[in-house]
Coordinates of C-alpha atoms and ligand atoms in Angstrom, one line a residue:
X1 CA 78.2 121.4 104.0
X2 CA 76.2 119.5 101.7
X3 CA 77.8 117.5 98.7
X4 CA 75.2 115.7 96.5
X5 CA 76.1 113.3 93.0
X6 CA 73.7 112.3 90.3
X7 CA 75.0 109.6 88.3
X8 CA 74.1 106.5 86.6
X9 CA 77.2 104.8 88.0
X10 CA 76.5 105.3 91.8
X11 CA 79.1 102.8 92.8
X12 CA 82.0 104.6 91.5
X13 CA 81.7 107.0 94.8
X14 CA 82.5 103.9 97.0
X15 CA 86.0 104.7 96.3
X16 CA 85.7 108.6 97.2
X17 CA 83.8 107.3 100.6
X18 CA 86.0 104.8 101.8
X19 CA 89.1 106.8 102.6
X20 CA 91.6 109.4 104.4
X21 CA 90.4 112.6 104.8
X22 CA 87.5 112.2 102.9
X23 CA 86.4 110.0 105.2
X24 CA 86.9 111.4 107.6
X25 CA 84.9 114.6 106.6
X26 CA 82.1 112.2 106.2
X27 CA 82.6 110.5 109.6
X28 CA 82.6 113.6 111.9
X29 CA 79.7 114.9 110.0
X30 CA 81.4 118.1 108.5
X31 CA 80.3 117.2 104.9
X32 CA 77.2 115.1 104.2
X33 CA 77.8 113.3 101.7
X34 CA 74.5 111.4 98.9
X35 CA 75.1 109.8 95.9
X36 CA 71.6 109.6 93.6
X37 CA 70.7 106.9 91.0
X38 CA 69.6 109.1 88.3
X39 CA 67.5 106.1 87.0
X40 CA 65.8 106.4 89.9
X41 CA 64.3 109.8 88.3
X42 CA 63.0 108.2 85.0
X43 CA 59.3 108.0 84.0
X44 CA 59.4 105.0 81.9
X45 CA 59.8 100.7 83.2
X46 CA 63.2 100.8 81.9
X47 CA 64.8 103.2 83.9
X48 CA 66.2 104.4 80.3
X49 CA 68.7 107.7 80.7
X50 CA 70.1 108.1 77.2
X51 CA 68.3 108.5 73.7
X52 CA 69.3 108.8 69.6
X53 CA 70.9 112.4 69.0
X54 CA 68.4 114.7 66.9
X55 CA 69.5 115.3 63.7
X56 CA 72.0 111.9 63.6
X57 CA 75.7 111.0 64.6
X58 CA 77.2 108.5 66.5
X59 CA 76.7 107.5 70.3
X60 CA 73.9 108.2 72.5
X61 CA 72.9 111.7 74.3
X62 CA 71.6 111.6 78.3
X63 CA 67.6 112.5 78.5
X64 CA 66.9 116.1 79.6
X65 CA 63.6 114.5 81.8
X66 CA 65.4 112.7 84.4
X67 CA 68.3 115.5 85.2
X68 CA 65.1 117.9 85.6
X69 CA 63.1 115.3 87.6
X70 CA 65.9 114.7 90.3
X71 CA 66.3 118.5 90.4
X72 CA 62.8 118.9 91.4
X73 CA 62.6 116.3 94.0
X74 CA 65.9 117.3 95.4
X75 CA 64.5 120.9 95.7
X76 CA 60.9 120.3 97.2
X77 CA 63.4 118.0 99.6
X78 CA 66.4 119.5 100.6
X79 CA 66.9 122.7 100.1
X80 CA 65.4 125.4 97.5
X81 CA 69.0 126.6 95.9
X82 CA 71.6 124.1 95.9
X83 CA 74.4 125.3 93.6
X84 CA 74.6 123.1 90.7
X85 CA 77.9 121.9 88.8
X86 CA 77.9 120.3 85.6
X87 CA 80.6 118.1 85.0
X88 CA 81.9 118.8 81.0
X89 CA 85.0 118.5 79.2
X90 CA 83.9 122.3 77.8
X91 CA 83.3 123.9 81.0
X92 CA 85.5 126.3 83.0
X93 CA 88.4 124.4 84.4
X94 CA 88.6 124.0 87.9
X95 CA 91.4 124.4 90.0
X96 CA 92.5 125.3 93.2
X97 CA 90.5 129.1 93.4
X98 CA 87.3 127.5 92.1
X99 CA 87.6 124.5 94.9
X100 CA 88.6 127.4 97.7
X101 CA 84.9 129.5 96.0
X102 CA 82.8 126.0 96.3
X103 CA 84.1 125.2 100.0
X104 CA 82.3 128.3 100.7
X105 CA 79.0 126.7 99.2
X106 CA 76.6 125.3 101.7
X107 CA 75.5 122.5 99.4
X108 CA 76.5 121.9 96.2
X109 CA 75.3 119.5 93.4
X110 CA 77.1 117.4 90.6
X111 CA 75.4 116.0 87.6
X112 CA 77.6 113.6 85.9
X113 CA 77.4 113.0 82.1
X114 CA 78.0 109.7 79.9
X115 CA 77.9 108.9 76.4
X116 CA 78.2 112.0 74.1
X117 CA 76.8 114.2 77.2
X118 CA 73.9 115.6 78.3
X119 CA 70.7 117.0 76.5
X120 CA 71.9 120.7 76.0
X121 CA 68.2 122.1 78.0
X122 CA 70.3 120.6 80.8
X123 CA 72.6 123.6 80.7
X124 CA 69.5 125.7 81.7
X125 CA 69.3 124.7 85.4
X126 CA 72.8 124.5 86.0
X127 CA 75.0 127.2 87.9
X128 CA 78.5 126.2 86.7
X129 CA 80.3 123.6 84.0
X130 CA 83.2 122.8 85.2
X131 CA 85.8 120.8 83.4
X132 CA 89.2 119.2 85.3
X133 CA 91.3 119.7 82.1
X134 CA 91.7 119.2 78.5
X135 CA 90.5 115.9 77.8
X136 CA 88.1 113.3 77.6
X137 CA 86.7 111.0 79.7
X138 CA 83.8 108.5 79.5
X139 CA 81.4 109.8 81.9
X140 CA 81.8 112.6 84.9
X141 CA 81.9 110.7 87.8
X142 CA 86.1 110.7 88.3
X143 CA 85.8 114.3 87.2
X144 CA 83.2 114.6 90.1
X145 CA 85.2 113.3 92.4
X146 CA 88.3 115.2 91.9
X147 CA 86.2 118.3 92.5
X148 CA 84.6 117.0 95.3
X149 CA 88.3 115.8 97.1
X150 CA 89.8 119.1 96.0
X151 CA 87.2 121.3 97.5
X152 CA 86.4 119.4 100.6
X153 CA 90.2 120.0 101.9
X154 CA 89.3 123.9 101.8
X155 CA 86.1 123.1 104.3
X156 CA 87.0 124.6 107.8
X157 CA 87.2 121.6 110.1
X158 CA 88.2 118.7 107.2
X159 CA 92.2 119.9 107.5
X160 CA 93.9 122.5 110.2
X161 CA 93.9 126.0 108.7
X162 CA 97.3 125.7 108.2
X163 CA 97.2 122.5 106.9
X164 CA 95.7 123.7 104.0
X165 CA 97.1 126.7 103.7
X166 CA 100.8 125.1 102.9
X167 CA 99.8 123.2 100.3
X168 CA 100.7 124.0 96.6
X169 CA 98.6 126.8 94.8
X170 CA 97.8 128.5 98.0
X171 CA 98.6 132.3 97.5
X172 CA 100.4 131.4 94.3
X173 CA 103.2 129.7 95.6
X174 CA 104.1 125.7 95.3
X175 CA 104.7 124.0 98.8
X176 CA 107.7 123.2 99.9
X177 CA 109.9 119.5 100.2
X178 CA 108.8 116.8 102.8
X179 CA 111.4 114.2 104.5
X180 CA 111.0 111.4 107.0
X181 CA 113.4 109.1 109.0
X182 CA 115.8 107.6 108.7
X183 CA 118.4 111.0 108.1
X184 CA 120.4 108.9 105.7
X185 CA 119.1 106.8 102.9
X186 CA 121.3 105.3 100.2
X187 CA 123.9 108.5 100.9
X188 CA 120.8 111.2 99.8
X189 CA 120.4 112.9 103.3
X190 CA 117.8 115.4 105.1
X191 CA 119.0 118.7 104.9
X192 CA 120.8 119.8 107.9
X193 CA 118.3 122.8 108.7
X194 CA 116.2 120.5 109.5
X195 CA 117.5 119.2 112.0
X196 CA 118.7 121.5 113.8
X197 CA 115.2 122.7 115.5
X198 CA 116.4 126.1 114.9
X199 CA 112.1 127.3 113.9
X200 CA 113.1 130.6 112.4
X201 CA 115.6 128.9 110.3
X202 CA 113.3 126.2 109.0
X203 CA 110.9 128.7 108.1
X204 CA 113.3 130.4 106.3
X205 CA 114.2 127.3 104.7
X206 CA 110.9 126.0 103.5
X207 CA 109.8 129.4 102.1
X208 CA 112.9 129.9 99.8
X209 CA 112.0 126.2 98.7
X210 CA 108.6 127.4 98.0
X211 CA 110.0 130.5 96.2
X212 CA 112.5 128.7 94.0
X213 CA 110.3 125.9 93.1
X214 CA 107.3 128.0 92.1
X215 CA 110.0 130.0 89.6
X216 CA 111.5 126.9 88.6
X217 CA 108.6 124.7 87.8
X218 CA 105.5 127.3 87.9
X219 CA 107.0 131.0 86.5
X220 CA 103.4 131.5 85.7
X221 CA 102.3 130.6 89.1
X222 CA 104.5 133.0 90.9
X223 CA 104.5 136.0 88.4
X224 CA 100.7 136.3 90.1
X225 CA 101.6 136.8 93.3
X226 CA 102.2 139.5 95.0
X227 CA 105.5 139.7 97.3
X228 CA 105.4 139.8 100.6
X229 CA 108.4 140.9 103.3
X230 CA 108.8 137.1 103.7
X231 CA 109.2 136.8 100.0
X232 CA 111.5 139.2 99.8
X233 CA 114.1 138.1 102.6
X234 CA 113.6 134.4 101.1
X235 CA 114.6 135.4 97.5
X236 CA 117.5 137.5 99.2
X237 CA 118.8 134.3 101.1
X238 CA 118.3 132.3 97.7
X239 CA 120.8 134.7 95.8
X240 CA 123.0 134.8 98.5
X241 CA 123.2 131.6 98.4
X242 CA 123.6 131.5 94.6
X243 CA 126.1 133.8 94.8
X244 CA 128.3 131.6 96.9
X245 CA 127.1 128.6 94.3
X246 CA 125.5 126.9 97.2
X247 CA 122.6 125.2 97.1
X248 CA 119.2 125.9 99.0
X249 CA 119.8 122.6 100.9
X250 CA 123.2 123.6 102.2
X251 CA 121.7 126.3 104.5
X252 CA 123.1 126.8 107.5
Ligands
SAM301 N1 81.0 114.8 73.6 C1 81.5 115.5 74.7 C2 82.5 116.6 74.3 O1 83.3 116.2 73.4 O2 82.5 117.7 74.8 C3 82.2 114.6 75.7 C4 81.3 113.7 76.4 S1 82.1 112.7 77.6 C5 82.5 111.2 76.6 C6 80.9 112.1 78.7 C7 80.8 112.9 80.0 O3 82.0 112.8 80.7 C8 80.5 114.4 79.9 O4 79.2 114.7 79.7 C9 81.1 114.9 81.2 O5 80.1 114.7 82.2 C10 82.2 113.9 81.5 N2 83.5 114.5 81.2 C11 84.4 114.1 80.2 N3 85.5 114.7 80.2 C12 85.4 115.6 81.2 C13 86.3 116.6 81.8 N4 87.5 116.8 81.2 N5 85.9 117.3 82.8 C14 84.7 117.1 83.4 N6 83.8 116.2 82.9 C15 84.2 115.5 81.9

Protein backbone atom coordinates (compact mmCIF):
# COMPACT_ATOMS: atom_id res chain seq x y z
CA UNK A 1 0.00 0.00 0.00
CA UNK A 2 0.72 3.35 -0.71
CA UNK A 3 0.42 6.24 1.99
CA UNK A 4 1.31 9.79 0.69
CA UNK A 5 1.22 13.44 3.00
CA UNK A 6 1.08 16.94 1.71
CA UNK A 7 1.94 19.32 4.28
CA UNK A 8 3.81 22.44 4.90
CA UNK A 9 5.28 20.92 8.09
CA UNK A 10 7.07 17.81 6.56
CA UNK A 11 9.06 17.18 9.69
CA UNK A 12 6.24 16.54 11.86
CA UNK A 13 6.05 12.75 10.14
CA UNK A 14 9.60 12.06 11.55
CA UNK A 15 7.78 11.11 14.60
CA UNK A 16 5.18 8.73 12.76
CA UNK A 17 8.38 7.14 10.90
CA UNK A 18 10.66 6.52 13.54
CA UNK A 19 8.72 3.86 15.55
CA UNK A 20 7.00 0.40 16.53
CA UNK A 21 4.88 -0.92 14.20
CA UNK A 22 4.84 1.73 12.03
CA UNK A 23 8.12 1.19 11.40
CA UNK A 24 8.18 -1.56 10.93
CA UNK A 25 5.41 -1.43 8.12
CA UNK A 26 7.77 0.88 6.46
CA UNK A 27 10.85 -1.33 6.98
CA UNK A 28 9.62 -4.61 5.41
CA UNK A 29 8.08 -2.61 2.64
CA UNK A 30 4.33 -3.38 3.23
CA UNK A 31 3.38 0.40 3.23
CA UNK A 32 5.38 2.98 1.32
CA UNK A 33 5.40 5.64 3.04
CA UNK A 34 6.25 9.95 1.18
CA UNK A 35 5.85 12.88 2.89
CA UNK A 36 5.54 16.06 0.17
CA UNK A 37 6.58 19.72 0.81
CA UNK A 38 3.56 21.32 -0.50
CA UNK A 39 5.85 24.49 -1.09
CA UNK A 40 7.48 22.55 -3.26
CA UNK A 41 4.18 22.90 -5.57
CA UNK A 42 4.07 26.76 -5.58
CA UNK A 43 4.41 28.97 -8.70
CA UNK A 44 5.83 32.01 -7.18
CA UNK A 45 9.88 32.73 -5.41
CA UNK A 46 8.39 32.53 -2.17
CA UNK A 47 7.19 29.30 -1.96
CA UNK A 48 3.91 31.26 -0.38
CA UNK A 49 0.88 28.58 0.52
CA UNK A 50 -1.65 30.88 2.30
CA UNK A 51 -3.43 34.19 1.21
CA UNK A 52 -6.02 37.09 2.79
CA UNK A 53 -9.60 35.43 3.00
CA UNK A 54 -12.08 37.03 0.23
CA UNK A 55 -14.59 39.03 1.59
CA UNK A 56 -12.39 39.72 5.18
CA UNK A 57 -11.97 38.05 8.72
CA UNK A 58 -9.23 37.09 10.64
CA UNK A 59 -6.20 34.58 9.83
CA UNK A 60 -4.99 33.37 6.69
CA UNK A 61 -6.67 30.67 4.11
CA UNK A 62 -4.26 27.85 2.25
CA UNK A 63 -4.01 28.70 -1.77
CA UNK A 64 -6.17 26.41 -3.92
CA UNK A 65 -2.99 26.47 -6.80
CA UNK A 66 -0.46 24.47 -4.95
CA UNK A 67 -3.04 21.59 -3.49
CA UNK A 68 -4.03 21.24 -7.38
CA UNK A 69 -0.39 21.43 -8.54
CA UNK A 70 0.86 18.55 -6.27
CA UNK A 71 -2.25 16.64 -7.34
CA UNK A 72 -1.26 16.84 -10.85
CA UNK A 73 2.31 15.86 -10.51
CA UNK A 74 1.41 13.17 -8.21
CA UNK A 75 -1.06 11.75 -10.81
CA UNK A 76 1.12 12.01 -14.17
CA UNK A 77 3.72 10.18 -11.43
CA UNK A 78 2.31 7.67 -9.50
CA UNK A 79 -0.70 6.55 -10.10
CA UNK A 80 -3.91 8.03 -11.97
CA UNK A 81 -6.56 7.55 -8.83
CA UNK A 82 -5.10 7.70 -5.59
CA UNK A 83 -7.95 8.18 -2.99
CA UNK A 84 -7.69 11.46 -1.46
CA UNK A 85 -8.45 12.41 2.33
CA UNK A 86 -8.89 15.80 3.48
CA UNK A 87 -7.97 16.32 6.89
CA UNK A 88 -10.95 18.91 8.48
CA UNK A 89 -12.41 19.46 11.77
CA UNK A 90 -15.98 19.30 9.68
CA UNK A 91 -15.43 16.18 7.98
CA UNK A 92 -16.78 12.65 8.69
CA UNK A 93 -15.17 11.38 11.83
CA UNK A 94 -13.03 8.61 11.48
CA UNK A 95 -12.88 5.70 13.50
CA UNK A 96 -12.16 2.26 13.61
CA UNK A 97 -14.68 1.12 10.36
CA UNK A 98 -13.37 3.96 8.24
CA UNK A 99 -9.48 2.94 9.07
CA UNK A 100 -10.53 -1.06 8.43
CA UNK A 101 -12.36 0.73 4.57
CA UNK A 102 -8.94 2.77 3.88
CA UNK A 103 -6.60 -0.39 4.71
CA UNK A 104 -8.36 -1.79 1.80
CA UNK A 105 -7.10 1.28 -0.41
CA UNK A 106 -4.09 0.69 -2.48
CA UNK A 107 -2.75 4.23 -2.05
CA UNK A 108 -4.23 6.82 -0.37
CA UNK A 109 -3.52 10.58 -0.03
CA UNK A 110 -3.62 13.22 2.94
CA UNK A 111 -3.75 16.87 2.39
CA UNK A 112 -3.11 18.62 5.64
CA UNK A 113 -4.67 22.09 6.35
CA UNK A 114 -3.23 25.16 8.45
CA UNK A 115 -4.40 28.43 9.27
CA UNK A 116 -8.28 28.91 8.92
CA UNK A 117 -8.10 25.86 6.25
CA UNK A 118 -7.97 25.25 2.91
CA UNK A 119 -9.39 27.22 -0.25
CA UNK A 120 -12.96 25.66 -0.34
CA UNK A 121 -12.22 24.57 -4.63
CA UNK A 122 -9.93 22.28 -2.69
CA UNK A 123 -12.94 20.23 -1.68
CA UNK A 124 -13.50 19.48 -5.42
CA UNK A 125 -10.66 16.98 -5.97
CA UNK A 126 -10.93 15.39 -2.74
CA UNK A 127 -12.64 11.83 -2.17
CA UNK A 128 -13.26 12.06 1.71
CA UNK A 129 -12.90 14.83 4.71
CA UNK A 130 -12.25 13.22 7.43
CA UNK A 131 -12.20 14.67 10.94
CA UNK A 132 -10.59 12.63 14.19
CA UNK A 133 -13.17 14.32 16.52
CA UNK A 134 -14.76 17.46 17.78
CA UNK A 135 -12.18 19.88 18.03
CA UNK A 136 -9.62 22.00 16.79
CA UNK A 137 -6.28 21.77 15.94
CA UNK A 138 -3.73 24.05 14.25
CA UNK A 139 -2.99 22.28 11.15
CA UNK A 140 -3.81 18.44 9.91
CA UNK A 141 -0.77 16.88 10.20
CA UNK A 142 -1.37 15.03 13.98
CA UNK A 143 -4.85 14.39 12.57
CA UNK A 144 -2.94 12.75 9.54
CA UNK A 145 -1.11 10.74 11.49
CA UNK A 146 -3.60 9.30 13.67
CA UNK A 147 -5.43 8.11 10.53
CA UNK A 148 -2.52 6.95 8.98
CA UNK A 149 -1.34 4.71 12.46
CA UNK A 150 -4.98 3.59 12.88
CA UNK A 151 -5.40 2.30 9.41
CA UNK A 152 -2.00 0.87 8.84
CA UNK A 153 -2.66 -1.74 11.90
CA UNK A 154 -5.70 -3.13 9.55
CA UNK A 155 -3.07 -3.74 6.54
CA UNK A 156 -2.56 -7.58 6.16
CA UNK A 157 1.09 -8.28 7.03
CA UNK A 158 1.62 -4.90 9.53
CA UNK A 159 -0.04 -7.05 12.71
CA UNK A 160 -1.16 -11.02 12.78
CA UNK A 161 -4.79 -11.31 11.74
CA UNK A 162 -5.52 -12.00 15.03
CA UNK A 163 -3.58 -9.44 16.40
CA UNK A 164 -5.75 -7.04 15.11
CA UNK A 165 -8.73 -8.59 15.38
CA UNK A 166 -8.65 -8.54 19.47
CA UNK A 167 -8.21 -5.22 19.76
CA UNK A 168 -11.06 -2.83 20.89
CA UNK A 169 -13.85 -1.88 18.33
CA UNK A 170 -13.32 -4.91 16.35
CA UNK A 171 -16.87 -6.50 15.82
CA UNK A 172 -18.26 -4.05 18.38
CA UNK A 173 -16.80 -5.33 21.32
CA UNK A 174 -13.89 -3.62 23.64
CA UNK A 175 -10.76 -6.00 24.20
CA UNK A 176 -10.25 -7.55 26.96
CA UNK A 177 -7.46 -6.93 30.28
CA UNK A 178 -3.71 -7.55 29.80
CA UNK A 179 -1.20 -8.63 32.78
CA UNK A 180 2.47 -9.36 33.05
CA UNK A 181 4.88 -10.74 35.67
CA UNK A 182 5.47 -10.69 38.45
CA UNK A 183 1.72 -12.62 39.75
CA UNK A 184 1.78 -10.36 42.75
CA UNK A 185 2.25 -6.63 42.82
CA UNK A 186 1.57 -4.59 45.92
CA UNK A 187 -1.25 -7.37 46.95
CA UNK A 188 -3.32 -6.65 43.34
CA UNK A 189 -2.75 -10.17 41.77
CA UNK A 190 -3.30 -11.92 38.10
CA UNK A 191 -6.39 -13.60 38.04
CA UNK A 192 -6.07 -17.17 38.72
CA UNK A 193 -7.56 -18.33 35.22
CA UNK A 194 -4.76 -17.23 33.97
CA UNK A 195 -2.70 -19.14 35.21
CA UNK A 196 -3.85 -22.10 35.09
CA UNK A 197 -3.14 -22.85 31.12
CA UNK A 198 -6.58 -24.22 31.10
CA UNK A 199 -7.16 -22.47 27.00
CA UNK A 200 -10.83 -23.09 26.89
CA UNK A 201 -11.07 -21.43 30.28
CA UNK A 202 -9.08 -18.32 29.36
CA UNK A 203 -11.08 -17.87 26.44
CA UNK A 204 -13.96 -17.95 28.30
CA UNK A 205 -12.48 -15.65 30.55
CA UNK A 206 -11.27 -12.91 28.26
CA UNK A 207 -14.62 -12.84 26.24
CA UNK A 208 -16.86 -12.25 29.34
CA UNK A 209 -14.24 -9.36 30.07
CA UNK A 210 -14.82 -8.20 26.66
CA UNK A 211 -18.63 -8.52 27.09
CA UNK A 212 -18.89 -6.81 30.42
CA UNK A 213 -16.66 -4.03 29.62
CA UNK A 214 -18.15 -3.11 26.27
CA UNK A 215 -21.76 -2.81 28.50
CA UNK A 216 -20.09 -1.17 31.16
CA UNK A 217 -18.04 1.49 29.47
CA UNK A 218 -19.42 1.28 25.74
CA UNK A 219 -23.57 0.31 25.94
CA UNK A 220 -23.59 1.95 22.60
CA UNK A 221 -20.81 -0.12 21.34
CA UNK A 222 -22.31 -3.41 22.11
CA UNK A 223 -26.09 -2.63 21.45
CA UNK A 224 -24.62 -2.89 17.57
CA UNK A 225 -23.50 -6.02 17.68
CA UNK A 226 -24.98 -8.85 16.91
CA UNK A 227 -24.62 -11.99 19.46
CA UNK A 228 -22.86 -14.74 18.70
CA UNK A 229 -22.99 -18.50 20.56
CA UNK A 230 -19.77 -17.27 22.21
CA UNK A 231 -21.66 -14.24 23.38
CA UNK A 232 -24.24 -15.89 24.62
CA UNK A 233 -22.37 -18.59 26.86
CA UNK A 234 -20.01 -15.53 28.06
CA UNK A 235 -22.93 -13.40 29.29
CA UNK A 236 -24.49 -16.75 30.86
CA UNK A 237 -21.12 -17.31 32.80
CA UNK A 238 -21.17 -13.47 33.71
CA UNK A 239 -24.65 -13.76 35.49
CA UNK A 240 -23.85 -16.79 36.96
CA UNK A 241 -21.31 -15.35 38.37
CA UNK A 242 -23.32 -12.32 39.45
CA UNK A 243 -25.63 -14.36 40.84
CA UNK A 244 -23.26 -15.90 43.30
CA UNK A 245 -21.88 -11.95 43.72
CA UNK A 246 -18.60 -13.04 42.36
CA UNK A 247 -16.61 -11.24 40.33
CA UNK A 248 -15.43 -11.91 36.66
CA UNK A 249 -11.87 -12.28 38.08
CA UNK A 250 -12.80 -14.99 40.61
CA UNK A 251 -13.41 -17.59 37.76
CA UNK A 252 -12.54 -20.72 38.40
N1 LIG B 1 -11.46 27.11 10.46
C1 LIG B 1 -11.54 25.68 10.47
C2 LIG B 1 -12.83 25.25 11.09
O1 LIG B 1 -13.21 25.82 12.13
O2 LIG B 1 -13.49 24.31 10.59
C3 LIG B 1 -10.41 25.07 11.29
C4 LIG B 1 -9.07 25.17 10.64
S1 LIG B 1 -7.82 24.40 11.57
C5 LIG B 1 -7.22 25.69 12.59
C6 LIG B 1 -6.52 24.14 10.45
C7 LIG B 1 -6.43 22.75 9.86
O3 LIG B 1 -6.25 21.81 10.88
C8 LIG B 1 -7.62 22.25 9.10
O4 LIG B 1 -7.65 22.74 7.76
C9 LIG B 1 -7.44 20.75 9.14
O5 LIG B 1 -6.54 20.32 8.13
C10 LIG B 1 -6.78 20.56 10.49
N2 LIG B 1 -7.69 20.10 11.55
C11 LIG B 1 -8.06 20.81 12.64
N3 LIG B 1 -8.86 20.11 13.45
C12 LIG B 1 -9.02 18.91 12.87
C13 LIG B 1 -9.74 17.72 13.21
N4 LIG B 1 -10.48 17.66 14.33
N5 LIG B 1 -9.67 16.66 12.39
C14 LIG B 1 -8.94 16.70 11.26
N6 LIG B 1 -8.22 17.80 10.87
C15 LIG B 1 -8.26 18.89 11.66
Amino acid sequence: MRISVVTIFPEMFDALKCCGVFRRALESGIIDFMVFNLRDFTDDRHHVVDDYPFGGGPGMVMKVEPFYNFMDWYKSKFSSNPFVILTTPQGKRFNSDVARQLAEKEELVFLCGRYEGVDERVVNMVDEELSIGDYVLSGGELAAMVMIEALSRFVPGVLGDEDSSRDSFYNELLDHSHYTRPREFRGMKVPDVLLKGDHEKIRLFRHMERIKRTILRRPDLFLKRDLNLEDKKAIIQLVRLLAEGKKVEEME
